[in-house]
PDB file of C-alpha atoms in Angstrom:
ATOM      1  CA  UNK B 553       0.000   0.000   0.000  1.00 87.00           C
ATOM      2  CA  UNK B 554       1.377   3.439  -1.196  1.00 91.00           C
ATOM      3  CA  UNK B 555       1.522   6.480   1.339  1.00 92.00           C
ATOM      4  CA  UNK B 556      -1.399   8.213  -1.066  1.00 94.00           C
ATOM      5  CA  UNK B 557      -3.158   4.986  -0.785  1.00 95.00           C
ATOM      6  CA  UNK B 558      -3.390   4.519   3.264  1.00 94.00           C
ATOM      7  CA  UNK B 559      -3.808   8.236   3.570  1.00 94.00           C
ATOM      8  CA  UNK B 560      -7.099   8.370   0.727  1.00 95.00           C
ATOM      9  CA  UNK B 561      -8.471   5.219   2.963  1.00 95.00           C
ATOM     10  CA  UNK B 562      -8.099   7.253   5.914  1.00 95.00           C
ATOM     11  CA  UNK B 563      -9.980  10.292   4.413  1.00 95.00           C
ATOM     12  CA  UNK B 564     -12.724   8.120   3.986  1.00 94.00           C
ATOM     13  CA  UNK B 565     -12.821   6.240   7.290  1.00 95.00           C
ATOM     14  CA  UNK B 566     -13.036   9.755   8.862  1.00 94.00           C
ATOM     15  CA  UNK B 567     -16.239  10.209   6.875  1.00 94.00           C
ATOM     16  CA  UNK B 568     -17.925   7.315   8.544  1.00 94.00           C
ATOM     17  CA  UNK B 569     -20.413   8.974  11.228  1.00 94.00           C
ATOM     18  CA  UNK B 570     -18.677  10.135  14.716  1.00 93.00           C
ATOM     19  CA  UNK B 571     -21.167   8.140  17.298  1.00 93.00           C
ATOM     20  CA  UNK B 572     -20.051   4.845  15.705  1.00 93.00           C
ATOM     21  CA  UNK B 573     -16.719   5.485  15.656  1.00 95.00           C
ATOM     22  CA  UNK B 574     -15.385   2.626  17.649  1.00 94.00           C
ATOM     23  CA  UNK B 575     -17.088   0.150  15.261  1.00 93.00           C
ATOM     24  CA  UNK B 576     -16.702   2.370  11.937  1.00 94.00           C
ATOM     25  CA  UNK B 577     -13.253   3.989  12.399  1.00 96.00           C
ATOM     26  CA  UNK B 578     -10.752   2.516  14.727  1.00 96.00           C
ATOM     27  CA  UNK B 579     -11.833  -1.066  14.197  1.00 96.00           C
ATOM     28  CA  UNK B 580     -11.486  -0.890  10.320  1.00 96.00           C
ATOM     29  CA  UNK B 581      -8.047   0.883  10.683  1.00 96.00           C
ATOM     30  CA  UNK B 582      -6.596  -1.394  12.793  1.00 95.00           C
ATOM     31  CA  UNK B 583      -8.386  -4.084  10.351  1.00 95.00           C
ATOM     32  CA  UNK B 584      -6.562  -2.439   7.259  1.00 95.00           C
ATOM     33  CA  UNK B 585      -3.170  -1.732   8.923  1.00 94.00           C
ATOM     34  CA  UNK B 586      -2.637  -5.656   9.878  1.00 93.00           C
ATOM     35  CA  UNK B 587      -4.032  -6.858   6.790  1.00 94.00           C
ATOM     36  CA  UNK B 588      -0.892  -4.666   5.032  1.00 92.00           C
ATOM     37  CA  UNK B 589       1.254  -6.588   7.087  1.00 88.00           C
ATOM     38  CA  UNK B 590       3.512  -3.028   7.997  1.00 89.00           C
ATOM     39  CA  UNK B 591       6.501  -3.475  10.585  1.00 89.00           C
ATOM     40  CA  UNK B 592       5.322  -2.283  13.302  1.00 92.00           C
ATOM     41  CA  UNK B 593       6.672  -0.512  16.897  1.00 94.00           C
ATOM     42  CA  UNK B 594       5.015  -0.341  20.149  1.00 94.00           C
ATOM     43  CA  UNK B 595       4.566   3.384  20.894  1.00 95.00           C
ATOM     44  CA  UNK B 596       5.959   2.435  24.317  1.00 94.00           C
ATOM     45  CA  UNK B 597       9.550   1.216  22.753  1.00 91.00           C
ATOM     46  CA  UNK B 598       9.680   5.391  21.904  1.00 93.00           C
ATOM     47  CA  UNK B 599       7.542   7.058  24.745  1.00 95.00           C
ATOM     48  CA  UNK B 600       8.157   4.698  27.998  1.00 95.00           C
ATOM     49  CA  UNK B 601       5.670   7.203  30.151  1.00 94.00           C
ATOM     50  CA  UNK B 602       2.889   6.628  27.837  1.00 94.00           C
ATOM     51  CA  UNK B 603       1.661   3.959  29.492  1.00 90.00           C
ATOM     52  CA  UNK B 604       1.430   6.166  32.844  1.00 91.00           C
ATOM     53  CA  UNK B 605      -1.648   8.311  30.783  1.00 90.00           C
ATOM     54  CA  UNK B 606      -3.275   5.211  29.905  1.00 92.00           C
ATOM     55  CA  UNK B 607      -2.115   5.383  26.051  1.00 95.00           C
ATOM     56  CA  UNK B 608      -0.778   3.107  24.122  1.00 95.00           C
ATOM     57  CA  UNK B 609      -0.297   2.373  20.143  1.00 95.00           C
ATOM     58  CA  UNK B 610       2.183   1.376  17.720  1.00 96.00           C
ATOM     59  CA  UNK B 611       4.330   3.266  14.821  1.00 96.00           C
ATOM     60  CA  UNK B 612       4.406   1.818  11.543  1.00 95.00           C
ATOM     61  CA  UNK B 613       6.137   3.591   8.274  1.00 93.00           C
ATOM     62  CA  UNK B 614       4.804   3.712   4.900  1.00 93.00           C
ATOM     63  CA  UNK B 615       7.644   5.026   2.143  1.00 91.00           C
ATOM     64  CA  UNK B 616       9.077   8.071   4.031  1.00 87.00           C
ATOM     65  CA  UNK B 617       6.307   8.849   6.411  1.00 92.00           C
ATOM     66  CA  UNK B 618       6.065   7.669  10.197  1.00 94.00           C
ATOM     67  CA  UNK B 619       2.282   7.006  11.286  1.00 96.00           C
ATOM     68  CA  UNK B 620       1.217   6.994  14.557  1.00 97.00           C
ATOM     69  CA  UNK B 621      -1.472   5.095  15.786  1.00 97.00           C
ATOM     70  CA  UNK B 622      -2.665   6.692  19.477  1.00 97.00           C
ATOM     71  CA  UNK B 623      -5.456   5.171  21.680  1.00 96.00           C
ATOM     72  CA  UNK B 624      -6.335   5.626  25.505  1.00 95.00           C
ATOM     73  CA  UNK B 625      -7.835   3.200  26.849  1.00 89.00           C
ATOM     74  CA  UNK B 626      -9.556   2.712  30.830  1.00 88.00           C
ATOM     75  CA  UNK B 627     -10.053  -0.685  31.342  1.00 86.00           C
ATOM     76  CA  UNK B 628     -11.705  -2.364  28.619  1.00 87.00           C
ATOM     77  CA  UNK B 629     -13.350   0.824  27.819  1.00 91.00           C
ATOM     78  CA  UNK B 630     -11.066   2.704  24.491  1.00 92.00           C
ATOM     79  CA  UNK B 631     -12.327   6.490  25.342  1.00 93.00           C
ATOM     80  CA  UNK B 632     -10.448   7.996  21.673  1.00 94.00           C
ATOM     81  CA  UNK B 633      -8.474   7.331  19.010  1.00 96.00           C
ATOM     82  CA  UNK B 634      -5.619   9.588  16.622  1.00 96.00           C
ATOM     83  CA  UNK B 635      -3.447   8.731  13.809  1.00 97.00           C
ATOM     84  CA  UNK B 636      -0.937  11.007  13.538  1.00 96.00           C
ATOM     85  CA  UNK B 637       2.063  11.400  11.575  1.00 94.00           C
ATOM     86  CA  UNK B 638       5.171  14.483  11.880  1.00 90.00           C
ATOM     87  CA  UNK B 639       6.736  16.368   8.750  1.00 84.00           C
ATOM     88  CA  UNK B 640      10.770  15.779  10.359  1.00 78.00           C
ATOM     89  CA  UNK B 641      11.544  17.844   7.630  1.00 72.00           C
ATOM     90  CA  UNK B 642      11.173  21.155   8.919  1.00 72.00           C
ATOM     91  CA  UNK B 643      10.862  23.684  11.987  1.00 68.00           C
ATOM     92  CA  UNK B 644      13.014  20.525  13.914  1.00 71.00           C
ATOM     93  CA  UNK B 645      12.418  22.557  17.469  1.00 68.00           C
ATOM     94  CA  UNK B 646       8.809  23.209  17.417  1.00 74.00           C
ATOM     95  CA  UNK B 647       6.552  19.774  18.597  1.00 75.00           C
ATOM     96  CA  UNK B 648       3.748  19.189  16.203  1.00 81.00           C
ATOM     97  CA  UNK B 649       1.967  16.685  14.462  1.00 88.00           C
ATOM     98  CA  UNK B 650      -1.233  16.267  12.319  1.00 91.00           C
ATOM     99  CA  UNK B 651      -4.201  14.196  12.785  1.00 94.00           C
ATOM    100  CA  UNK B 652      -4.866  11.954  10.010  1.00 95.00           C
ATOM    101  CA  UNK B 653      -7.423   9.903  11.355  1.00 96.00           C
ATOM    102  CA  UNK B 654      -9.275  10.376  15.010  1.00 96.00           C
ATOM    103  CA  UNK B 655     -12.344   9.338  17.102  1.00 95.00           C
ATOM    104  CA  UNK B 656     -13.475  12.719  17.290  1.00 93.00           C
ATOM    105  CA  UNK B 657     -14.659  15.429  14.326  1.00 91.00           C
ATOM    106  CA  UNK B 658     -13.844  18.283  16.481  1.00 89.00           C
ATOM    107  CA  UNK B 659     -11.988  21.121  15.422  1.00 85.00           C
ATOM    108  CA  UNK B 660     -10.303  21.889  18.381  1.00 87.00           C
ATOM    109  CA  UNK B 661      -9.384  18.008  19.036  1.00 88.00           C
ATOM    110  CA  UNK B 662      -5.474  17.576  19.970  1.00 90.00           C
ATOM    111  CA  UNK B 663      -2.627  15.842  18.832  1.00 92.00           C
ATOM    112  CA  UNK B 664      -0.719  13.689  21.589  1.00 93.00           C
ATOM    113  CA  UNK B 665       2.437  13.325  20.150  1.00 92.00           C
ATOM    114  CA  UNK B 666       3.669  16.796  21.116  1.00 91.00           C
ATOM    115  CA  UNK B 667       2.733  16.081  24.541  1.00 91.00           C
ATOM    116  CA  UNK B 668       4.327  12.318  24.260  1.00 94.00           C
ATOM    117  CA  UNK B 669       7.957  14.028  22.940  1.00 92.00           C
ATOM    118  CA  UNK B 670       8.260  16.785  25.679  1.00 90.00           C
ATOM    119  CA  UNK B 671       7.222  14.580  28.674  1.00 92.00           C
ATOM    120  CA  UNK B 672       9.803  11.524  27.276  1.00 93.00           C
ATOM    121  CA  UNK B 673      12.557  13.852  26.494  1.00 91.00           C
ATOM    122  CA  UNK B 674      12.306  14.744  23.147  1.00 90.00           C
ATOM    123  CA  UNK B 675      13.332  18.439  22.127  1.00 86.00           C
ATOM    124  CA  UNK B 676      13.248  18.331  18.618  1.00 87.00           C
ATOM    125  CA  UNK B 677      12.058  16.331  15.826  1.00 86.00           C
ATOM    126  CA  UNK B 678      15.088  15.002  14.447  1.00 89.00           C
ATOM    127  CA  UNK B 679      15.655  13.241  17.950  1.00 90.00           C
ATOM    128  CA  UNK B 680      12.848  11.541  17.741  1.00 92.00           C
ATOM    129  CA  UNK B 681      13.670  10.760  14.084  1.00 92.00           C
ATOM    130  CA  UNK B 682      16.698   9.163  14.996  1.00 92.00           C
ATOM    131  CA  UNK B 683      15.327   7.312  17.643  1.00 93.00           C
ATOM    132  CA  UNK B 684      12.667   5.493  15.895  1.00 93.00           C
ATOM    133  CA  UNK B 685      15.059   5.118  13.369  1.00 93.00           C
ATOM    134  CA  UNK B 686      17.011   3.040  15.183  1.00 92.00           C
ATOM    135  CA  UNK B 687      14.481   1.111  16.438  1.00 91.00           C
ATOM    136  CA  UNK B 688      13.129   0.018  13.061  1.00 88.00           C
ATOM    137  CA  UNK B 689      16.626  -0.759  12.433  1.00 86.00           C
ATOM    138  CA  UNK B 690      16.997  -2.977  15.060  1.00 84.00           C
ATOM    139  CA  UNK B 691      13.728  -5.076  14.948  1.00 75.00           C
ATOM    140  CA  UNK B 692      14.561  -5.723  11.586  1.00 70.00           C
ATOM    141  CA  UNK B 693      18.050  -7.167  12.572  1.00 63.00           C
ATOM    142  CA  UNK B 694      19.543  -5.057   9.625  1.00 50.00           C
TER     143      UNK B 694
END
């Protein structure tokens, strides 16, 4: 699956209506993301105090892009969802990331990467680059 690909099936998984979301969005995501078969990283590998807010998720790559899958969950209860990826390429010392995909339509919904990278240490983008980087390196045993 290209990058243009996952991101158009995205786009129209965030058209499916907001009160079924659980069913309509985050189940048929993580649906299409293991039937691609992507290498995937547990988001606590890169952000070890994640699991202290009740998050957890994986990173998975598609050509040159990092995704981010991000869910909270209470229990057996998931209370929201975000995909959200990071343009590395530029402004390397401000913490930001996009929403691709998420449980909620609202416009003032936030990203939790940002929040991930400064409580775990991370000051700039290209750190956290690197990191993963090496991480992906490693599981594959290149």
């Amino acid at each position: 699956m290209t990058k243009k690909e996952f991101e158009q099936k995205c786009a129209l998984l965030a058209n499916q209506p907001e009160a079924r979301w659980f069913d309509l969005r985050f189940k048929a995501f993580v649906t299409m993301i293991n039937n691609a078969g992507f290498d995937m990283l547990d988001l606590h590998y890169i952000f070890p105090t994640a699991q202290l807010q009740n998050l957890a998720g994986c990173i998975f790559k598609i050509e040159d892009t990092y995704y981010f899958l991000i869910m909270m969950k209470q229990g057996n209860v998931y209370e929201f969802f975000n995909v959200e990826t990071i343009e590395f390429g530029t402004l390397n010392h401000t913490l930001a990331s996009s929403i691709i995909l998420s449980s909620d339509d609202s416009p003032n919904r936030l990203t939790v990467i940002p929040l991930l990278m400064h409580s775990n240490g991370f000051n700039t983008r290209s750190a956290l680059k690197e990191r993963i980087d090496n991480l992906f390196i490693r599981a594959k045993g290149i």
